Coordinates of C-alpha atoms in Angstrom, one line a residue:
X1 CA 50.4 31.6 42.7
X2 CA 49.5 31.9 46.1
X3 CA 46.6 34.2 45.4
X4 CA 45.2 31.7 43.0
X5 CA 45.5 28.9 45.7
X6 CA 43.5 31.1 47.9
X7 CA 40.9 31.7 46.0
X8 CA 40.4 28.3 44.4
X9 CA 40.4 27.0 48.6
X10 CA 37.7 30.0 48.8
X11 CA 35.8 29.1 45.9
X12 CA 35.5 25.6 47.3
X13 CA 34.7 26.7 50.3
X14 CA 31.9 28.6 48.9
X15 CA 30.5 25.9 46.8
X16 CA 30.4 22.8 49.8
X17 CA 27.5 24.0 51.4
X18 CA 24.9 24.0 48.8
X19 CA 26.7 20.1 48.3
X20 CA 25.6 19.7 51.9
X21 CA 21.7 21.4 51.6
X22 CA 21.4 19.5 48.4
X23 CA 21.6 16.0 50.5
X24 CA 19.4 17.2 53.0
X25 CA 17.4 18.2 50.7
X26 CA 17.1 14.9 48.9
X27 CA 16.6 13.0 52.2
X28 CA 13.8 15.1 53.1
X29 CA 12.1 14.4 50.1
X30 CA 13.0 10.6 49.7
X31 CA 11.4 10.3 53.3
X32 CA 8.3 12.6 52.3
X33 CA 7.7 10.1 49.0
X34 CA 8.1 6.9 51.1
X35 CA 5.3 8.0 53.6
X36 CA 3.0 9.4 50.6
X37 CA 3.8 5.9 49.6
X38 CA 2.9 3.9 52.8
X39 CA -0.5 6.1 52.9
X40 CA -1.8 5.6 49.6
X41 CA -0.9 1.6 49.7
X42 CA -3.1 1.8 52.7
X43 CA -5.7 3.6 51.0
X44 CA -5.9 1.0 48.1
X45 CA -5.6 -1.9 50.4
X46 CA -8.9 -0.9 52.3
X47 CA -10.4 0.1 48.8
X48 CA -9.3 -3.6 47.9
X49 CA -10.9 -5.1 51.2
X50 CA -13.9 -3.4 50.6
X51 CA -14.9 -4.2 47.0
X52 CA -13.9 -7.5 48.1
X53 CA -16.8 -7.6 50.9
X54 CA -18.8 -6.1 48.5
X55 CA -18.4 -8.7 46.4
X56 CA -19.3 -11.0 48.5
X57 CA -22.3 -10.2 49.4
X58 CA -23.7 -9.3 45.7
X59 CA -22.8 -12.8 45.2
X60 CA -24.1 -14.7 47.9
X61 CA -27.3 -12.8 47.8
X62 CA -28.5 -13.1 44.6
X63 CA -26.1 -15.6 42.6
X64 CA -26.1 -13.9 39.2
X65 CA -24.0 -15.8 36.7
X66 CA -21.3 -14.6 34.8
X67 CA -23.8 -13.8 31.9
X68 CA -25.2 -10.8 33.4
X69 CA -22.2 -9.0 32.1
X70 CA -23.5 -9.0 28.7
X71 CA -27.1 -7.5 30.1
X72 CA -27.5 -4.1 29.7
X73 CA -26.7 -2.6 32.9
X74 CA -29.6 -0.7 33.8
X75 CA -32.2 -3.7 33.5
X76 CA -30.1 -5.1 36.0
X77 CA -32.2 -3.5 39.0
X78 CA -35.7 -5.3 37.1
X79 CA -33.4 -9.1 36.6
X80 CA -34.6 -11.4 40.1
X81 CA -33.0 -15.0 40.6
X82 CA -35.8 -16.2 43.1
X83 CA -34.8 -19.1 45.4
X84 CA -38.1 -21.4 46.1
X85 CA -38.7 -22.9 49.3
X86 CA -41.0 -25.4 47.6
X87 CA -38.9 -26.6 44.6
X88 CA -35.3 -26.1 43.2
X89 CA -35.4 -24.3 39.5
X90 CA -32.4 -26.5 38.9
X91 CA -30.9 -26.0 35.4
X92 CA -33.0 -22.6 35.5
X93 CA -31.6 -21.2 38.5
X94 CA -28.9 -18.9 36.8
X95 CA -32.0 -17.8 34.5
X96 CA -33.3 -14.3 35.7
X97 CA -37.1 -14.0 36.6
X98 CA -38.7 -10.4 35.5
X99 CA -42.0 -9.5 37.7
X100 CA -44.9 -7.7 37.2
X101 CA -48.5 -6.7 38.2
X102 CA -51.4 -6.1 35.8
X103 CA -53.3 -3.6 37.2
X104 CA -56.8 -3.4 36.3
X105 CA -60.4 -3.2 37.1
X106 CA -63.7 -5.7 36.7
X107 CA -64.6 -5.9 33.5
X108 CA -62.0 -4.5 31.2
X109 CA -60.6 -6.7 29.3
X110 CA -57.8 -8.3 32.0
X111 CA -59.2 -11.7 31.9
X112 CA -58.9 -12.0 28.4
X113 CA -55.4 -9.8 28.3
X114 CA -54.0 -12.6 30.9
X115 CA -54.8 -15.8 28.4
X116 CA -53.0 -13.7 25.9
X117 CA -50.2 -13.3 28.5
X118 CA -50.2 -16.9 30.0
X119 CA -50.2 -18.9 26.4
X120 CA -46.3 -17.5 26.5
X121 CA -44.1 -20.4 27.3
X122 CA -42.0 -18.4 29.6
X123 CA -44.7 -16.3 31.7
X124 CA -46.7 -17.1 34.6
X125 CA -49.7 -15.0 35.5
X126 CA -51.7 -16.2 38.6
X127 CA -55.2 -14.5 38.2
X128 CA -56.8 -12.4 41.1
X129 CA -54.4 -13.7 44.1
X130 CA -56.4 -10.6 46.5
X131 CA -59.7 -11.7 45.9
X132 CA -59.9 -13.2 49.2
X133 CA -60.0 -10.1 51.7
X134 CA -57.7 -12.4 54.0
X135 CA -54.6 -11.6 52.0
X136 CA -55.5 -8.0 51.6
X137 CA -56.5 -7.5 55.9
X138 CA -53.4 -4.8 56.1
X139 CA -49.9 -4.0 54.8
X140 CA -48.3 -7.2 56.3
X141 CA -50.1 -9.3 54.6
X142 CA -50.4 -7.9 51.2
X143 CA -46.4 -8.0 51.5
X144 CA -46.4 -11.8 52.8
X145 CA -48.5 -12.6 49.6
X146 CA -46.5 -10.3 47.4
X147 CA -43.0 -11.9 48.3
X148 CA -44.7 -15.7 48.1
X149 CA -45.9 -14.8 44.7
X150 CA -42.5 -13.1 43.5
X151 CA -40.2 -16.3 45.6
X152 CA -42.4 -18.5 42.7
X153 CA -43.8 -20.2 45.7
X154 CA -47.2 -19.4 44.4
X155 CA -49.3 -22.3 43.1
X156 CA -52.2 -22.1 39.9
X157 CA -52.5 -23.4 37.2
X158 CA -50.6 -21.2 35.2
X159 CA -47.2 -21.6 37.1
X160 CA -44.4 -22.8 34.7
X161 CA -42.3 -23.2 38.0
X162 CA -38.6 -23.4 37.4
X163 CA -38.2 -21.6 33.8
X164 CA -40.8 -18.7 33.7
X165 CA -39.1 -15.6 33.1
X166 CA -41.8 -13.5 34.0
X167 CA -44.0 -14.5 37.4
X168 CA -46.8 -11.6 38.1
X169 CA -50.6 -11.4 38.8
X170 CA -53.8 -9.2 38.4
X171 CA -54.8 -6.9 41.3
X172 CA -57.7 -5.1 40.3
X173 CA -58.0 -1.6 42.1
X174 CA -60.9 -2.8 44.6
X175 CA -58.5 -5.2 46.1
X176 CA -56.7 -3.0 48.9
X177 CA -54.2 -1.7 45.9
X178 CA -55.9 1.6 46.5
X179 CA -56.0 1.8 50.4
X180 CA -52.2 1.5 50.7
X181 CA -50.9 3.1 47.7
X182 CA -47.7 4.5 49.6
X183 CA -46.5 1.1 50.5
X184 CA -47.2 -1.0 47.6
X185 CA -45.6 1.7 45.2
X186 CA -42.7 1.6 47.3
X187 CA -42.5 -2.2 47.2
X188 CA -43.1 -2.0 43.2
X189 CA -40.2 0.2 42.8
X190 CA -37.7 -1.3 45.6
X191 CA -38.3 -4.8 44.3
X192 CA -38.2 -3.5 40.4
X193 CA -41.8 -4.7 39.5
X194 CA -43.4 -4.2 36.1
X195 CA -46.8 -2.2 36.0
X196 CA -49.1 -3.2 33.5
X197 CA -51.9 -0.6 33.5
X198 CA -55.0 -2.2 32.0
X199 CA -57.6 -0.2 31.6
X200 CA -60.7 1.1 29.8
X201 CA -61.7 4.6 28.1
X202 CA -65.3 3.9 27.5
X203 CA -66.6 3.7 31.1
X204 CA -69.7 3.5 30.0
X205 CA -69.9 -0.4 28.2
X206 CA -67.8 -1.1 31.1
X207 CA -70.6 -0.2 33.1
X208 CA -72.9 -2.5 30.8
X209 CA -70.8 -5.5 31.2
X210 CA -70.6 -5.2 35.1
X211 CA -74.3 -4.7 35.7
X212 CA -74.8 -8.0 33.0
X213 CA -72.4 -9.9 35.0
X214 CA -73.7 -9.2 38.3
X215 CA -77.5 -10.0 36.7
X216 CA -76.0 -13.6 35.9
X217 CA -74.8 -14.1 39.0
X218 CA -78.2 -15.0 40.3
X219 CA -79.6 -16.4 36.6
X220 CA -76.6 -18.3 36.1
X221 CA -77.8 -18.4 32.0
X222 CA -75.4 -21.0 31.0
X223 CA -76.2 -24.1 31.7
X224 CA -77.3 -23.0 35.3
X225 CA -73.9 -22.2 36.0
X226 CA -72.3 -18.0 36.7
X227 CA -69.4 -17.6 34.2
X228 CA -67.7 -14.4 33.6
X229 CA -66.0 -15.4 30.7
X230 CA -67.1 -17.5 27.5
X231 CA -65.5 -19.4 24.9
X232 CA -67.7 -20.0 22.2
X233 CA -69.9 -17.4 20.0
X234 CA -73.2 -19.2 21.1
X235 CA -72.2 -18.8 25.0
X236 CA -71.5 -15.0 24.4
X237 CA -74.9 -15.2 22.5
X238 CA -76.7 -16.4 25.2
X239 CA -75.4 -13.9 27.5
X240 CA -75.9 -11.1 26.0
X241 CA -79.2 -11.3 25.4
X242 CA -79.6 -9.6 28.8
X243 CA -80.4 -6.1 28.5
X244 CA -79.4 -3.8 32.1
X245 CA -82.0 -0.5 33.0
X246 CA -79.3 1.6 33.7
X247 CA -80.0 4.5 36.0
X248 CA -80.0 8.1 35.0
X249 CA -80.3 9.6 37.9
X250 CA -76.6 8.4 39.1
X251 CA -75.2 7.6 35.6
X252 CA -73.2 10.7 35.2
X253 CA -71.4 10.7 38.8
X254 CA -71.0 7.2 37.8
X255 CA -68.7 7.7 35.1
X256 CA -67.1 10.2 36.4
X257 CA -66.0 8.2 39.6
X258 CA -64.7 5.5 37.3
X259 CA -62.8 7.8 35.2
X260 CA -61.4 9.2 38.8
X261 CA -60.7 6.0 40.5
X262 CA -58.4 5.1 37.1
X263 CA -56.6 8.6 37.5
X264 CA -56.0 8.2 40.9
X265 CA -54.2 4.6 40.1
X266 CA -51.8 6.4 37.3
X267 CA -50.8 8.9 40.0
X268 CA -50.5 6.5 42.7
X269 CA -48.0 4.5 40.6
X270 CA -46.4 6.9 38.1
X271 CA -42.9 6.4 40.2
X272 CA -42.8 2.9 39.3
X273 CA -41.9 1.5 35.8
X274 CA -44.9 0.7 33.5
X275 CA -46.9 0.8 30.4
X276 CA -50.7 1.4 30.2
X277 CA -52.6 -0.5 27.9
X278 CA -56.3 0.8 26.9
X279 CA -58.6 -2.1 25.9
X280 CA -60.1 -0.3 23.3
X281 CA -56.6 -0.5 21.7
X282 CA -56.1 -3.9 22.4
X283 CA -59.2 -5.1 20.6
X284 CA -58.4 -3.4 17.6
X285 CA -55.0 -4.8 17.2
X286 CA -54.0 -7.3 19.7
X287 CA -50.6 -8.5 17.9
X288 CA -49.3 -5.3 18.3
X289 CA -50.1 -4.5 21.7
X290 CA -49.0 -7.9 22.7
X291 CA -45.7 -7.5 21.2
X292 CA -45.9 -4.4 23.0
X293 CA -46.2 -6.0 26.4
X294 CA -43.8 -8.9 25.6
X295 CA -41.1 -6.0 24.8
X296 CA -42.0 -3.8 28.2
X297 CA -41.2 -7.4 30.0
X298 CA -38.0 -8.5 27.6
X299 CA -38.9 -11.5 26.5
X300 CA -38.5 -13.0 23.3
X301 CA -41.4 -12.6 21.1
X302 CA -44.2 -15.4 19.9
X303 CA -47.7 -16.1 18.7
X304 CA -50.0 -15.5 21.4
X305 CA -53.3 -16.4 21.4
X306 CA -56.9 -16.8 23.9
X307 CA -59.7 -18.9 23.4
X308 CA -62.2 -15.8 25.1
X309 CA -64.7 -14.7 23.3
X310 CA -66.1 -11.3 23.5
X311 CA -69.4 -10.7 25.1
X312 CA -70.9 -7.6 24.6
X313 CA -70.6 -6.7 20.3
X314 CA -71.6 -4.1 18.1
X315 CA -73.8 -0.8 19.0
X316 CA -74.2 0.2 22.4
X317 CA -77.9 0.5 21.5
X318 CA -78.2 -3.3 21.4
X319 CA -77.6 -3.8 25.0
X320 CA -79.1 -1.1 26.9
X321 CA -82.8 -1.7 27.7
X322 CA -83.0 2.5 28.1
X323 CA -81.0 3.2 25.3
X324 CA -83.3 6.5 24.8
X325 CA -82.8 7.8 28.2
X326 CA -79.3 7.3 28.2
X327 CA -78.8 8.3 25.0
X328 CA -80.4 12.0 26.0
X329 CA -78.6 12.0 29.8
X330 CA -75.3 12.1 28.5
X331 CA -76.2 13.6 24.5
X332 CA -74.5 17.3 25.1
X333 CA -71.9 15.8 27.9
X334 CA -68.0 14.8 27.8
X335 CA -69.2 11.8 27.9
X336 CA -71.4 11.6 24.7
X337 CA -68.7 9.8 22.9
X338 CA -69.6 6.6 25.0
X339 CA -72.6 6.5 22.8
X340 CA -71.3 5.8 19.7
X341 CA -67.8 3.8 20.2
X342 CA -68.9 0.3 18.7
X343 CA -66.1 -2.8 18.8

């Protein structure tokens, strides 16, 4: 009996320590899980503080309402909520504003393209803003211009003010676009600006229409008055009954540095979101390419119309004093398909 006595007080003596390393055990790791506690409630307290800040400031910068939620999330760096310093868009000022640039040169169709474009209700196209070399000096100012234009601070007679949902402008290649190319691509694609590239494949009725235009800058046919545009069959009529002597000699190199200067504005710009329009295209089916352009810029779709009227119609032959020596400069050349486009 006494045996049995001993060894049960052994066998409990044997079994009380691992009682006792068991509760040190379990303080150790209740202390460890209260720490790992303390840190990550920090952690998600500065997470907490930080979206916070960041929310903030997305808000008081740009104001976007509650709607945006429902806009798919990567048009969200192209959606602007402008705040004029010359009038308040009011009831239109949680309505976001989509910019753009057509880019273009003389004589392609762009004046026509931007009646098409302004008879929208919701877009406001403001013509040839650098045409004055003032605005187009250096980088500064083409910037200070830009942001006036894009702040819908800009004033023609085109501006829709408070509602437009798309606010943009022409800049034809000539106009300093080219001599910066860096800066304003970099502006295009930090601000989210739409490129329309306008352009034109047959270089060489281009070339016919500029050398016309420049002749009636000095006859002033109509009326005694220069008009690059008309808006009446008779007007075109009148105008182009002028035939240009086109020279030879440079007429090849010609082309060819039109073709190159377009190029050069494709690469220039290919980092920045856009669509290129030919105007070849856009004669032959202008409903389409409209509804084209009008889905490039998200906005709802309508009837669009212009009251321009081509110039320069049918056969190149018709308006081209010497047809038969251009006809065999470029006959045998990559540019022989000039000769015969007709629209």
């Amino acid at each position: 009996m006494a045996e049995l006595l001993f060894s049960f007080n052994k066998d409990t003596l044997t079994i009380k320590p691992p009682k006792k390393a068991s509760l040190v055990l379990r303080l150790m790791l209740s202390a460890f899980a209260m720490v790992c506690g303390i840190y990550i409630c920090s952690i998600c307290l500065k997470q907490m503080n930080l979206q916070n800040k960041n929310r903030f400031l997305f808000f008081d910068d740009f104001e976007r309402p509650c709607s945006d939620t429902i806009i798919d999330r990567s048009q969200i760096p192209f959606l602007h909520y402008p705040k004029p310093k010359t009038f308040n868009r009011s009831e239109c000022s949680g309505n976001p504003v989509r910019l753009f640039a057509i880019v273009s040169m003389q004589r392609s169709g762009s004046g026509w393209f931007e009646t098409l474009l302004n008879s929208h209700v919701n877009v406001s196209s403001n013509g040839e803003i650098f045409g004055p070399k003032s605005r187009r000096n250096n980088v500064s100012s083409i910037i200070q211009t830009l942001d006036t234009v894009y702040n819908l601070d800009w004033f023609t007679s085109s501006s829709k003010n408070e509602c437009s949902a798309a606010i943009g402008f022409k800049w034809m290649l000539n106009q300093g676009l080219m001599q910066y190319p860096k800066e304003i691509a970099e502006y295009f694609s930090d601000r989210g600006v739409n490129v329309i590239f306008l352009l034109r494949r047959n270089m060489l009725r281009r070339l016919v229409s500029m050398l016309a235009n420049a002749f009636d800058k000095d006859a002033k046919l109509l009326n005694g008055v220069h008009v690059s545009h008309v808006h009446s069959p008779e007007e075109a009529s009148l105008l182009s009954k002028y035939k240009p002597n086109i020279n030879i000699t440079s007429l090849k190199s010609d082309l060819r540095g039109m073709e190159s200067t377009s190029m050069k504005a494709l690469n220039y710009f290919n980092t920045t979101r856009h669509m290129i329009i030919y105007y070849e295209d856009l004669i032959r089916d202008p409903s389409q390419k409209m509804m084209q352009v009008e889905d490039f810029l998200k906005l709802p779709r309508m009837n669009l119309t212009s009251q321009q009227v081509k110039i320069h119609k049918g056969a190149l032959s018709e308006h081209i004093e010497n047809w038969d020596e251009v006809n065999k400069t470029l006959s045998g050349t990559a540019y022989e398909k000039f000769l015969q486009a007709d629209y």
